[in-house]
Short mmCIF file of C-alpha atoms and ligand atoms in Angstrom, two decimals:
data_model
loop_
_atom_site.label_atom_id
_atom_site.label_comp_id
_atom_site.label_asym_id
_atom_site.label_seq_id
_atom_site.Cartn_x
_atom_site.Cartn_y
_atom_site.Cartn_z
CA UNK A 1 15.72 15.69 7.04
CA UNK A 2 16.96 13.20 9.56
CA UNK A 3 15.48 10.11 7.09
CA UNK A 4 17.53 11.76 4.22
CA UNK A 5 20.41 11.85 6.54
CA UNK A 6 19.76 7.99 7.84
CA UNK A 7 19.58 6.98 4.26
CA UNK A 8 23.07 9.04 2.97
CA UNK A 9 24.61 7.03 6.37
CA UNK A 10 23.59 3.88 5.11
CA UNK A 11 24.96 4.48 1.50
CA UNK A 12 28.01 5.18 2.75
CA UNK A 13 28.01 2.11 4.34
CA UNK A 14 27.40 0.46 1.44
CA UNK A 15 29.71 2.32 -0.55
CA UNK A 16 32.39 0.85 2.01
CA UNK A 17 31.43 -2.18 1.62
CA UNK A 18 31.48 -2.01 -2.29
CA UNK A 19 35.23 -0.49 -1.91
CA UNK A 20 36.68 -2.37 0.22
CA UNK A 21 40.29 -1.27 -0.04
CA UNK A 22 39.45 2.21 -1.18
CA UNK A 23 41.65 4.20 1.19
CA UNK A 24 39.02 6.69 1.52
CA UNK A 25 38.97 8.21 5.50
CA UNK A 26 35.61 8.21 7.49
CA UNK A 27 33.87 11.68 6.86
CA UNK A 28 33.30 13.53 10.20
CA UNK A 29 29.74 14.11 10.62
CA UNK A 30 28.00 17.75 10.41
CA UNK A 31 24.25 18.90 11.44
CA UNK A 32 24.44 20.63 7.58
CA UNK A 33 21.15 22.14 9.08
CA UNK A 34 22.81 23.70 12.23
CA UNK A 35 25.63 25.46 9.52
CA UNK A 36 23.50 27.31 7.34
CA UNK A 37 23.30 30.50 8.82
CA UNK A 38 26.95 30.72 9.43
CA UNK A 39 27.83 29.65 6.05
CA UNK A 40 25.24 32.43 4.61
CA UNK A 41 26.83 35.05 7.42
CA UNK A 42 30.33 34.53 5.65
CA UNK A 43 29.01 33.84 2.04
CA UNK A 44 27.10 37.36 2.09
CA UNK A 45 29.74 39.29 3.72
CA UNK A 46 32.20 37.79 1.28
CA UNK A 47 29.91 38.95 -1.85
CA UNK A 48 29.29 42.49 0.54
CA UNK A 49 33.00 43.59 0.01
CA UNK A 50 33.74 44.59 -3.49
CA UNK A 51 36.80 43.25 -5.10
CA UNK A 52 36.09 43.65 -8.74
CA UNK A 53 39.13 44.03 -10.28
CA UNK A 54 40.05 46.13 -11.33
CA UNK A 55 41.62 47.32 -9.16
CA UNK A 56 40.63 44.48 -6.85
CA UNK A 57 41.52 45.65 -3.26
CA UNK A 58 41.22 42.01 -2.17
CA UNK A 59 42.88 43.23 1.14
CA UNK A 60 39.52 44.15 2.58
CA UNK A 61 38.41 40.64 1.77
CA UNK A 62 41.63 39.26 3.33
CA UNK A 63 41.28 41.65 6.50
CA UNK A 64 37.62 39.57 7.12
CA UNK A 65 39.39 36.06 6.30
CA UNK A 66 42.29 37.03 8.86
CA UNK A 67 39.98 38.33 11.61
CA UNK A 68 37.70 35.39 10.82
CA UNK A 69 40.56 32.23 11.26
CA UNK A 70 42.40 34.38 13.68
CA UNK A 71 39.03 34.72 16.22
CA UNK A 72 38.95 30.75 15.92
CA UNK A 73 42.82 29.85 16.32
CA UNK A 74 43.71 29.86 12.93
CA UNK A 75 47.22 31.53 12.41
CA UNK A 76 47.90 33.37 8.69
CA UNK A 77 50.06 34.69 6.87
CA UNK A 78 49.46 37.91 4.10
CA UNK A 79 51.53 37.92 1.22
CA UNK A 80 51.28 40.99 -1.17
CA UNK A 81 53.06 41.82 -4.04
CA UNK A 82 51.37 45.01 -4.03
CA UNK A 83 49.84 46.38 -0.76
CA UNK A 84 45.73 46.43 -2.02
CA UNK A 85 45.87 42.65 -3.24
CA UNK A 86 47.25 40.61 -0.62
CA UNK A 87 46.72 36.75 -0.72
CA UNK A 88 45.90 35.15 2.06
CA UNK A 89 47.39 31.52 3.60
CA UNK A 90 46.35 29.47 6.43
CA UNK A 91 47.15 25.93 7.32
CA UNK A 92 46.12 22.88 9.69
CA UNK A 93 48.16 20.67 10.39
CA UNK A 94 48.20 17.35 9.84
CA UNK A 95 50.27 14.34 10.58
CA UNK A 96 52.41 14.62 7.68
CA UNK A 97 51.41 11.31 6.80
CA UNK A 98 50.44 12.09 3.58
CA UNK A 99 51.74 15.56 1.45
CA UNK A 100 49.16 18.53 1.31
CA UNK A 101 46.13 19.36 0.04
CA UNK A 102 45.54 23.04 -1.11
CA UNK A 103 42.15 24.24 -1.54
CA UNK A 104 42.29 28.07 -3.18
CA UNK A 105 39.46 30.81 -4.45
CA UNK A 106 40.03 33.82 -5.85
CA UNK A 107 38.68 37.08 -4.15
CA UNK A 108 38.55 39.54 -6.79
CA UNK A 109 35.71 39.66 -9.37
CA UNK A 110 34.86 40.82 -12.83
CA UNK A 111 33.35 44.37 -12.63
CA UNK A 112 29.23 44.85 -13.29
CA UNK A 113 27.46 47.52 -15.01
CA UNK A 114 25.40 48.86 -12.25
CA UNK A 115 22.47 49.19 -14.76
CA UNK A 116 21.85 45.66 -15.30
CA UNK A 117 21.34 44.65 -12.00
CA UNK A 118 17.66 44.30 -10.56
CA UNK A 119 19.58 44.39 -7.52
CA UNK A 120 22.49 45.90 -5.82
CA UNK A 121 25.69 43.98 -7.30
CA UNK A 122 27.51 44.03 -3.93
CA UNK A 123 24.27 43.63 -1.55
CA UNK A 124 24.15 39.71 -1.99
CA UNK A 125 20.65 40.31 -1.63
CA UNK A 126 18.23 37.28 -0.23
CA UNK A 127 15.81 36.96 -2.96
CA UNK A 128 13.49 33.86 -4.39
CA UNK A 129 15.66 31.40 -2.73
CA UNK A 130 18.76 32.99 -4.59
CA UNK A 131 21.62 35.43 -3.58
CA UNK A 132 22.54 38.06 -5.54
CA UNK A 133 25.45 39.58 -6.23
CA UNK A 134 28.66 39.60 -8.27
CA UNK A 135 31.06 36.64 -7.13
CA UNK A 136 28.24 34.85 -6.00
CA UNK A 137 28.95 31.96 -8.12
CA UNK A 138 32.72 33.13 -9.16
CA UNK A 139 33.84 32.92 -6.79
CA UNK A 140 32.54 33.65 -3.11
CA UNK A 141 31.04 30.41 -3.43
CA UNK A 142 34.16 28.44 -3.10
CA UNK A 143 35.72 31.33 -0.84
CA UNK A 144 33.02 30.84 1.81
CA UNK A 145 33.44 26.87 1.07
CA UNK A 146 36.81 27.06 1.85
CA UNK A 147 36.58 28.93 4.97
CA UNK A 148 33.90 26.82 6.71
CA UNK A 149 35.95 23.55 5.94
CA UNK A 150 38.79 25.24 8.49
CA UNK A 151 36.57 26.57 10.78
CA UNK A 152 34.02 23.56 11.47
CA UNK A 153 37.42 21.33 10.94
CA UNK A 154 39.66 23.44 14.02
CA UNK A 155 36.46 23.40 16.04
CA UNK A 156 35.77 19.79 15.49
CA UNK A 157 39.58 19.20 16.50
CA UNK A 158 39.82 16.37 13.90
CA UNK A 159 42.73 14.27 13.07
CA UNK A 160 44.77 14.65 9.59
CA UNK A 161 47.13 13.33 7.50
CA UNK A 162 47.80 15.87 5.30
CA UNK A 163 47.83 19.70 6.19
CA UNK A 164 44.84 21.74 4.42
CA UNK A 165 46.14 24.79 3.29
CA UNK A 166 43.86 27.54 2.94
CA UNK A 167 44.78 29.79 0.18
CA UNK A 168 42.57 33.37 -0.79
CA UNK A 169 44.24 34.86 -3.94
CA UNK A 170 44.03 38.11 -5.59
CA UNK A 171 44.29 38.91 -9.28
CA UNK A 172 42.44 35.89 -11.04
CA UNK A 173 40.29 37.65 -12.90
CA UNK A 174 42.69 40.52 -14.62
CA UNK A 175 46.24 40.52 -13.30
CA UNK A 176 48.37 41.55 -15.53
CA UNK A 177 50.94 42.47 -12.93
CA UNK A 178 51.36 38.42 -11.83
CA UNK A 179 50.08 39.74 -7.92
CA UNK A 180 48.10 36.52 -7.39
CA UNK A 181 48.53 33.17 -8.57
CA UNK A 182 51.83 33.77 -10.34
CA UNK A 183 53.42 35.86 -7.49
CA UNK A 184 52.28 33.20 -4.80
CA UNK A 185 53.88 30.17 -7.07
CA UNK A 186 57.13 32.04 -7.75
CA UNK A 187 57.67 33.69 -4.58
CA UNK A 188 56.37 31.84 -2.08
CA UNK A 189 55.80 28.14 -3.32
CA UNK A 190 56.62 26.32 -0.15
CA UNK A 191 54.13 28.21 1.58
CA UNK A 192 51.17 26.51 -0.64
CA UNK A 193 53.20 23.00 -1.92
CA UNK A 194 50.87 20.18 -1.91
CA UNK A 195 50.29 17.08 -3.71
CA UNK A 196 46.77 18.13 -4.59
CA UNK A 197 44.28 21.07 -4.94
CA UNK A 198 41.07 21.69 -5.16
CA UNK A 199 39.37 25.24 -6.79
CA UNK A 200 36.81 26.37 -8.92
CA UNK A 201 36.10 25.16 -12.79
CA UNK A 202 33.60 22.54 -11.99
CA UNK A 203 30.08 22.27 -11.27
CA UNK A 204 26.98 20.25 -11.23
CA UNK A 205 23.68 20.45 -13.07
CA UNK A 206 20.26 20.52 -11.68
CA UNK A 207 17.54 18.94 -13.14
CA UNK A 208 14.08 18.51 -11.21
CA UNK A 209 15.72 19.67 -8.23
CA UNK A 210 18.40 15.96 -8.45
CA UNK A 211 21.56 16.78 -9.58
CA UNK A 212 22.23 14.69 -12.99
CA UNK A 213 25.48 15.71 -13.65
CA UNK A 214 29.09 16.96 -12.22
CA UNK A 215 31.62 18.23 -14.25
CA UNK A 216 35.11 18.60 -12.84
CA UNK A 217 37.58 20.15 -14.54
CA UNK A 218 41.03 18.14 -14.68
CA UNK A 219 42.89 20.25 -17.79
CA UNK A 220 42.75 23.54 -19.48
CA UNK A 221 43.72 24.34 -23.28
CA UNK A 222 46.90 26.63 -23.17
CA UNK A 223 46.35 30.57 -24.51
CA UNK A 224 49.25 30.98 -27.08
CA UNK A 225 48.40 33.53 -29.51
CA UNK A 226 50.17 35.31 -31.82
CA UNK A 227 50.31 38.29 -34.19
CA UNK A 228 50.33 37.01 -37.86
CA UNK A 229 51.91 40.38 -39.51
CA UNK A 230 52.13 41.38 -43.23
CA UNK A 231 54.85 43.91 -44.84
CA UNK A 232 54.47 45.64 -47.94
CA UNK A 233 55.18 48.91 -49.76
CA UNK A 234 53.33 51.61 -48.61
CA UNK A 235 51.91 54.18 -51.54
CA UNK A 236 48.81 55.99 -53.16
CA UNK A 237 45.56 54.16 -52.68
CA UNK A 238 45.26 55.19 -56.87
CA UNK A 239 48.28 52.62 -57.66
CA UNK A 240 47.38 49.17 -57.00
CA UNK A 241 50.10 47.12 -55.81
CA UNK A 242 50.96 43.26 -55.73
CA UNK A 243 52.50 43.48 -52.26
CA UNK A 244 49.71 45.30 -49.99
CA UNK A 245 50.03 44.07 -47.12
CA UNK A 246 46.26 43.91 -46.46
CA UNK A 247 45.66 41.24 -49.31
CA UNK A 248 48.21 39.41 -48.12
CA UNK A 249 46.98 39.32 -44.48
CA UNK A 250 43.12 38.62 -45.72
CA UNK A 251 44.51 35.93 -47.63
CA UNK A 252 46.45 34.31 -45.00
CA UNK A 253 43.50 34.77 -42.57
CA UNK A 254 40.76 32.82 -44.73
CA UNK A 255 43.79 29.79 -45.13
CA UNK A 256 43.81 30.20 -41.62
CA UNK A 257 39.96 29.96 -41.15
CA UNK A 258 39.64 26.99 -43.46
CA UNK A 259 42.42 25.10 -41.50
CA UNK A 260 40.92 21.99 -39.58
CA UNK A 261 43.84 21.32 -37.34
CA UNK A 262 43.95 17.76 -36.20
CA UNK A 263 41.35 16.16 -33.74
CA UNK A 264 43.53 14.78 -30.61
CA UNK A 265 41.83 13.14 -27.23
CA UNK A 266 43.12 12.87 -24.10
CA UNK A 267 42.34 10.67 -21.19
CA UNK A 268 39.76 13.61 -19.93
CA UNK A 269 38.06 14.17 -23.12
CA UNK A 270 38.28 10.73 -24.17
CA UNK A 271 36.13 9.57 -21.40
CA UNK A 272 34.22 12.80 -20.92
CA UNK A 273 32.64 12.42 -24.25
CA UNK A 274 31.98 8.45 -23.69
CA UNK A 275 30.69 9.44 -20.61
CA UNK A 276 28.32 12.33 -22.03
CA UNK A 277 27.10 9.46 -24.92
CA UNK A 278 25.53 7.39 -21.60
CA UNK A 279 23.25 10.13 -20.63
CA UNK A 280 22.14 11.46 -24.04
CA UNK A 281 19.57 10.86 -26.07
CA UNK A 282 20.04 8.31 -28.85
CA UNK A 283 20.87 10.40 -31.68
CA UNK A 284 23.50 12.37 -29.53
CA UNK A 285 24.86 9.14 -28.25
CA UNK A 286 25.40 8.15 -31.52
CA UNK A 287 27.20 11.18 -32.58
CA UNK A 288 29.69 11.30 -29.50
CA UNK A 289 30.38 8.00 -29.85
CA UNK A 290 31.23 8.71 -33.79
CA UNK A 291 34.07 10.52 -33.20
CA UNK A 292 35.89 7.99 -32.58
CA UNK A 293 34.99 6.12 -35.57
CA UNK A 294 37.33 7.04 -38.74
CA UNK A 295 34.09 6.65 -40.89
CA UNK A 296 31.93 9.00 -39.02
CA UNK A 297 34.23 11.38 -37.13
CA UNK A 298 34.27 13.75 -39.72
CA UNK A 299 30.76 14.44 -39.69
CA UNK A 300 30.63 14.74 -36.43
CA UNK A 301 33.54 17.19 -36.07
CA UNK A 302 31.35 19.18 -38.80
CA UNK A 303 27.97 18.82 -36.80
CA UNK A 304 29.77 20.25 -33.67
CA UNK A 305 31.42 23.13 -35.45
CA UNK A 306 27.94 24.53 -36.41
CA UNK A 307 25.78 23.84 -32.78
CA UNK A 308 28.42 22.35 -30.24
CA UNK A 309 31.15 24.95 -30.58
CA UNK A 310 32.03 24.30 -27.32
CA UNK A 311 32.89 20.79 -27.82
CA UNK A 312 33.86 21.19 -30.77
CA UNK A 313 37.03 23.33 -29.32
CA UNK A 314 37.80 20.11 -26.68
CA UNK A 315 39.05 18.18 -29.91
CA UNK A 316 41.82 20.26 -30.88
CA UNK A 317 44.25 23.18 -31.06
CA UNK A 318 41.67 26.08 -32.22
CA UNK A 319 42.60 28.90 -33.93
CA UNK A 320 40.16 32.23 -33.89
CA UNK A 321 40.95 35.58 -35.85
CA UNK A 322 40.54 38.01 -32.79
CA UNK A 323 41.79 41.48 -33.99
CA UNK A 324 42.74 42.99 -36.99
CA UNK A 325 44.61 46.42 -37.65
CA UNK A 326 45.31 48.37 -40.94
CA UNK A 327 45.73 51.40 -42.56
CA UNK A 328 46.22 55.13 -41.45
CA UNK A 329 43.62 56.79 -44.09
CA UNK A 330 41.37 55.80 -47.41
CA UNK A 331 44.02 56.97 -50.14
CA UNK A 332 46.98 55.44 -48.11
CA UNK A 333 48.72 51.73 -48.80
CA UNK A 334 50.41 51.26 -45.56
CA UNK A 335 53.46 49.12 -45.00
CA UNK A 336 52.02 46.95 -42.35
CA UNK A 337 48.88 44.88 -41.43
CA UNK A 338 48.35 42.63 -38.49
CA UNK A 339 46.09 40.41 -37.08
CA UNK A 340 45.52 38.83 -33.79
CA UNK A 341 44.97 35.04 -33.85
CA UNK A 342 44.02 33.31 -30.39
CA UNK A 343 44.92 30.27 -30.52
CA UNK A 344 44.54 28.25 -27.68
CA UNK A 345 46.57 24.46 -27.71
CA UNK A 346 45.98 21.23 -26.20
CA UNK A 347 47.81 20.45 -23.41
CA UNK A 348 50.30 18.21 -25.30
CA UNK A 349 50.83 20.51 -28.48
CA UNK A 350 54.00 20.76 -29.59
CA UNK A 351 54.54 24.27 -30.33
CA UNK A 352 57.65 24.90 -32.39
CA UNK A 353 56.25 21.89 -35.20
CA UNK A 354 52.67 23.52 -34.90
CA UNK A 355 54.08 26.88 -36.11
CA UNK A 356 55.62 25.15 -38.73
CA UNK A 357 52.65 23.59 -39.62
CA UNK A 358 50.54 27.05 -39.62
CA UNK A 359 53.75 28.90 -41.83
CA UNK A 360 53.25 25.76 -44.13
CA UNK A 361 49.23 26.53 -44.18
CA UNK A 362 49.34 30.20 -44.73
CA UNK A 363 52.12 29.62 -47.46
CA UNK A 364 53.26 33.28 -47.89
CA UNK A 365 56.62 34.61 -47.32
CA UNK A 366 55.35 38.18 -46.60
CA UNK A 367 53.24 37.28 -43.74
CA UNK A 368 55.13 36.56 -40.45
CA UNK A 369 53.82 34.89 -37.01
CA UNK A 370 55.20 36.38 -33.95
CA UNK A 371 54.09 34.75 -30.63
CA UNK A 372 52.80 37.20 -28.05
CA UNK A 373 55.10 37.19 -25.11
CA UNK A 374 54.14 36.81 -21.63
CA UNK A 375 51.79 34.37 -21.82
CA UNK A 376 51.28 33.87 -18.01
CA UNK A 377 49.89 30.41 -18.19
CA UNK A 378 52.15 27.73 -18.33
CA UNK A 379 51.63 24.23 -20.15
CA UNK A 380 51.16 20.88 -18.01
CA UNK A 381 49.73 17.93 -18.38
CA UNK A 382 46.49 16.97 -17.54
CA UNK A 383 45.83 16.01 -13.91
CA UNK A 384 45.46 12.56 -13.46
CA UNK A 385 42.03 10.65 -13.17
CA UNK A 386 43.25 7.77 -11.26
CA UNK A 387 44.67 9.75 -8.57
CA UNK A 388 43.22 9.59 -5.29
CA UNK A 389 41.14 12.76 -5.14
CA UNK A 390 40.19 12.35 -8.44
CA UNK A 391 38.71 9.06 -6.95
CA UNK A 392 37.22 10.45 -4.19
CA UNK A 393 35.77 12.92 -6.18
CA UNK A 394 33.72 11.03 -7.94
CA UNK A 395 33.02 8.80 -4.22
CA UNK A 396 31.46 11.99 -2.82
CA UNK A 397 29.71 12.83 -6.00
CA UNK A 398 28.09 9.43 -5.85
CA UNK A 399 27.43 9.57 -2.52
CA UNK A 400 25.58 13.37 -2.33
CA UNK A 401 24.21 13.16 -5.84
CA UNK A 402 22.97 9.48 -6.14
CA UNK A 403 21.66 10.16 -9.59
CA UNK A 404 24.55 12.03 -11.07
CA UNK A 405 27.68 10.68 -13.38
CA UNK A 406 30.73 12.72 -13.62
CA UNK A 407 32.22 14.14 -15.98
CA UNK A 408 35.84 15.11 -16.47
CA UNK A 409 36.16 18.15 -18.23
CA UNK A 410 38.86 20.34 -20.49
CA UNK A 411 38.35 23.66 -20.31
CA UNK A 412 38.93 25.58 -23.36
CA UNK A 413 39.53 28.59 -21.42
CA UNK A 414 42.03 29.03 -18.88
CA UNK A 415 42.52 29.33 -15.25
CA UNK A 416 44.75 29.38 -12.28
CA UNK A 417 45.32 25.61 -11.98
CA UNK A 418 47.63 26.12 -14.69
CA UNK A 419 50.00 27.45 -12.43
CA UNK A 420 49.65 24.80 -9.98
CA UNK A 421 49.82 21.65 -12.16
CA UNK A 422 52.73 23.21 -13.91
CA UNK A 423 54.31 22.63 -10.64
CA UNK A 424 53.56 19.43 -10.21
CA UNK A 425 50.64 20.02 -8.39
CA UNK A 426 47.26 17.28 -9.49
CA UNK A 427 44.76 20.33 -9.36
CA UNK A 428 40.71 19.78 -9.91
CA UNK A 429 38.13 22.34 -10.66
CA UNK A 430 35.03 21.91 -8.60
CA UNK A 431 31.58 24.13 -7.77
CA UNK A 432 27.79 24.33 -6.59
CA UNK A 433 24.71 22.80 -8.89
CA UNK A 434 22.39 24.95 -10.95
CA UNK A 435 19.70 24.67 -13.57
CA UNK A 436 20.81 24.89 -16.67
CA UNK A 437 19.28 28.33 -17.30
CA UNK A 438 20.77 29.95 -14.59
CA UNK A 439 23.75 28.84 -15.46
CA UNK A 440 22.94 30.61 -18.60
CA UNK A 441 21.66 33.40 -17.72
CA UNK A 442 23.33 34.23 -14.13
CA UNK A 443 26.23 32.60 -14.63
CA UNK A 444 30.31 33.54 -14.06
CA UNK A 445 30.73 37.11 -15.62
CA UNK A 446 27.00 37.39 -16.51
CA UNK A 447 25.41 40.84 -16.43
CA UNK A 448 23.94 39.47 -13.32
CA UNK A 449 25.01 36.67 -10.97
CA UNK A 450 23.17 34.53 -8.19
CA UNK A 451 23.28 30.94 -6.90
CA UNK A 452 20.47 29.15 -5.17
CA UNK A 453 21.08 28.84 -1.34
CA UNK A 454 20.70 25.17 -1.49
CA UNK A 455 23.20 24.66 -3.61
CA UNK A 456 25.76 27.11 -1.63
CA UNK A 457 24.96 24.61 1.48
CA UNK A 458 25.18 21.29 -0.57
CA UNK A 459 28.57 22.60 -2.48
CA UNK A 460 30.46 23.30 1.25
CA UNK A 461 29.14 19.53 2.08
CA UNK A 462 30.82 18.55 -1.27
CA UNK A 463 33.93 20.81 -0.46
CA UNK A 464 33.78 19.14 2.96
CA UNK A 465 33.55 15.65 2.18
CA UNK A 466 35.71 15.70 -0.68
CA UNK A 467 38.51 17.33 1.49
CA UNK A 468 37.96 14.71 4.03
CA UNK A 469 38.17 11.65 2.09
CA UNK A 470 41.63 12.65 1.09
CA UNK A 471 43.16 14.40 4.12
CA UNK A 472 41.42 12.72 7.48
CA UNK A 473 42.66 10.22 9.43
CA UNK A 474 42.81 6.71 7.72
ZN1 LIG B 501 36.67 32.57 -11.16
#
């Protein structure tokens, strides 16, 4: 242990060295060792209250945050847009050097089917070097992450140049009454303004106990979907008729399916696909690097469609068939038909011309495409990855995980940094290592859910150096 940690000290001297002007500050130093048991005490009684949502209740998991930061000096503040899900803020100051950095979890979690658990879901049971439990890697992990970065920072008394700002939201997981992210953002903004913020959407992957790589999430595709809906004359299911409207929506749906809508990179996936070529084998290499050769790209777009689907969804605007509703009995033509598409948009798409584009596609007058309202995640554009915590990001990933590249990632999914960057905000998605087949198997919304106490300890070092090298004292 204290080799390891003479060795990391003399990296990091290095590292300075190799920098130079980096503006990185100096890192306080923590006994990790020492922290362990309070980061488990918090971690387990995080994953012991049950927020799954919903309805959520994330009050009782804001009642322990409040008593927690209040017993160490910590003043916050409760905002709640209904009285069950508060969200929780607390803030140390800095010298106002430098403009804010937010680091935010979510409290509420996905519910669990009781059944499926060799466990109790809300025990976060100590088991084969794991804990178990729902949130324990979505997203208690950061929560308790979060919290020990105040609490060892108040106690240590250190100098900043930016406030932290604590922030425990409800509603991440299924709010579709806007009482988290959305409520905090429009109501109370100033409260949790920064220039950057760090949450959840990354991660790193363990292989033969070394971490080889960490992903960190800079952008998020945009949900836009919309109802594609086809009118018609409704009749006797005996008298076939040109206009049913369920031909005409079947039809439009397989010119839909057959669509390839153009491949577009951005900065992220540009480099997160160059990136992925240097640590793959040769044949992979060769295949990520193809796409952006006009002579091979479209081979590759096909081999990724069929076992990368994944990937395949970072190169574009994807549209999938979700739902589909029709009919009222077996004899009856009804009048209407629609379908739900999900579409989900790169960051830059330009809406209004890509509904053109899809009208032009599907090429039938009968069949309409009304966007869904409400969509409650707004567009932005990617955060940047020349920014300075992007760049200390990838310091501190370096530094803890010597053998690791990173890799920035698009999400095809999205998540509550939408909110953020869409105010300006240069948001990054972070989180703890795991082997690949837990990551399968017990991963975020899994049927069960656990994350390898090692990696809870190594991810608040990560959490803590990372928030350092942007907010201490230069
Ligand atoms: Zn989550």
């Amino acid at each position: 242990m204290f080799l390891g940690r003479l060795r990391r000290a003399h990296t990091l001297g290095l590292l300075a060295l190799v920098l130079g002007s980096a503006a990185a500050a100096q890192v306080p130093v923590v006994d990790w060792k020492k922290q362990e048991p309070e980061i488990l005490r918090h971690y387990r009684s995080l994953v012991q209250i049950d927020t799954s949502s919903p309805p959520g209740n994330e009050t009782n998991a804001v009642n322990y945050l409040k008593k927690v930061l209040e017993g160490e000096g910590i003043p916050v503040k409760t905002f709640a847009m209904q009285p069950a899900r508060a969200n929780l803020v607390a803030r140390l100051k800095g010298s106002g050097k430098q403009r804010p950095l937010l680091i935010l979890a979510h409290m509420d979690v996905v519910p669990v089917q009781r059944e499926k658990w060799p466990v109790d879901p809300f025990g976060a049971v100590l088991k084969d070097g794991y804990v178990w439990g729902r949130g324990t890697v979505d997203d208690k992990d950061k929560l308790a992450a979060n919290l020990m970065v105040m609490l060892l920072a108040k106690r240590m008394g250190l100098a900043l140049d930016r406030d932290i700002i604590f922030l425990a939201e409800s509603g991440e997981e299924a709010d579709p009454t806007g009482v988290g992210i959305s409520y905090m953002v429009s109501e109370h903004f100033p409260e949790i303004e920064a220039e950057f913020a760090l949450t959840e959407g990354g991660g790193g992957t363990l292989q033969d106990g070394r971490v080889s790589v960490v992903t960190i999430q800079t952008t998020e595709k945009v949900p836009r979907r919309v109802h594609l809906i086809a009118n018609g004359t409704s009749g006797h299911g005996s008298v076939p008729r040109l206009d049913n409207p369920l031909l005409h929506l079947s039809a439009a749906i397989a010119k839909v399916g057959a669509w390839e809508t153009p491949m577009r990179l951005n900065d992220t996936t540009r480099t997160y696909f160059e990136r992925l070529a240097t640590i793959s084998t040769p044949e992979q290499a060769a295949r990520y690097n193809g796409l952006m050769n006009p002579e091979s790209s479209a081979a590759v777009q096909r081999y990724l469609a069929a076992n990368e689907p994944q990937r395949y969804s970072m190169l574009r605007t994807s549209i999938v068939p979700t739902m589909l509703r029709a009919g009222v009995g077996p004899n009856v033509i009804p009048s209407e038909a629609d379908a739900t598409l999900d579409i989900r948009a790169l960051p830059d798409e330009d809406m209004p011309k890509f509904f053109e584009e899809l009208t032009r596609v599907i090429d039938d007058p009968a069949v309409k495409i009304e966007p869904i309202a409400g969509n409650p995640r707004p567009v932005a554009p990617p955060s940047r990855l020349d920014s300075d915590m992007y760049r200390a990001l990838e310091r501190v990933s370096k530094r803890l995980y010597p053998e690791s590249i990173v890799l920035p990632t698009m999400s095809t999914g999205a998540s509550d940094m939408a909110q953020l960057r869409a105010k300006g905000i240069q948001s990054y998605g972070i989180g703890p290592s795991s082997i690949e087949s837990d990551s399968t198997n017990y991963g975020a919304h899994s049927d069960v859910e656990r994350l390898a106490e090692t990696s809870l300890y190594r991810f608040v070092e990560f959490t803590w150096n990372a928030v350092f090298e942007v907010a201490g004292r230069k």
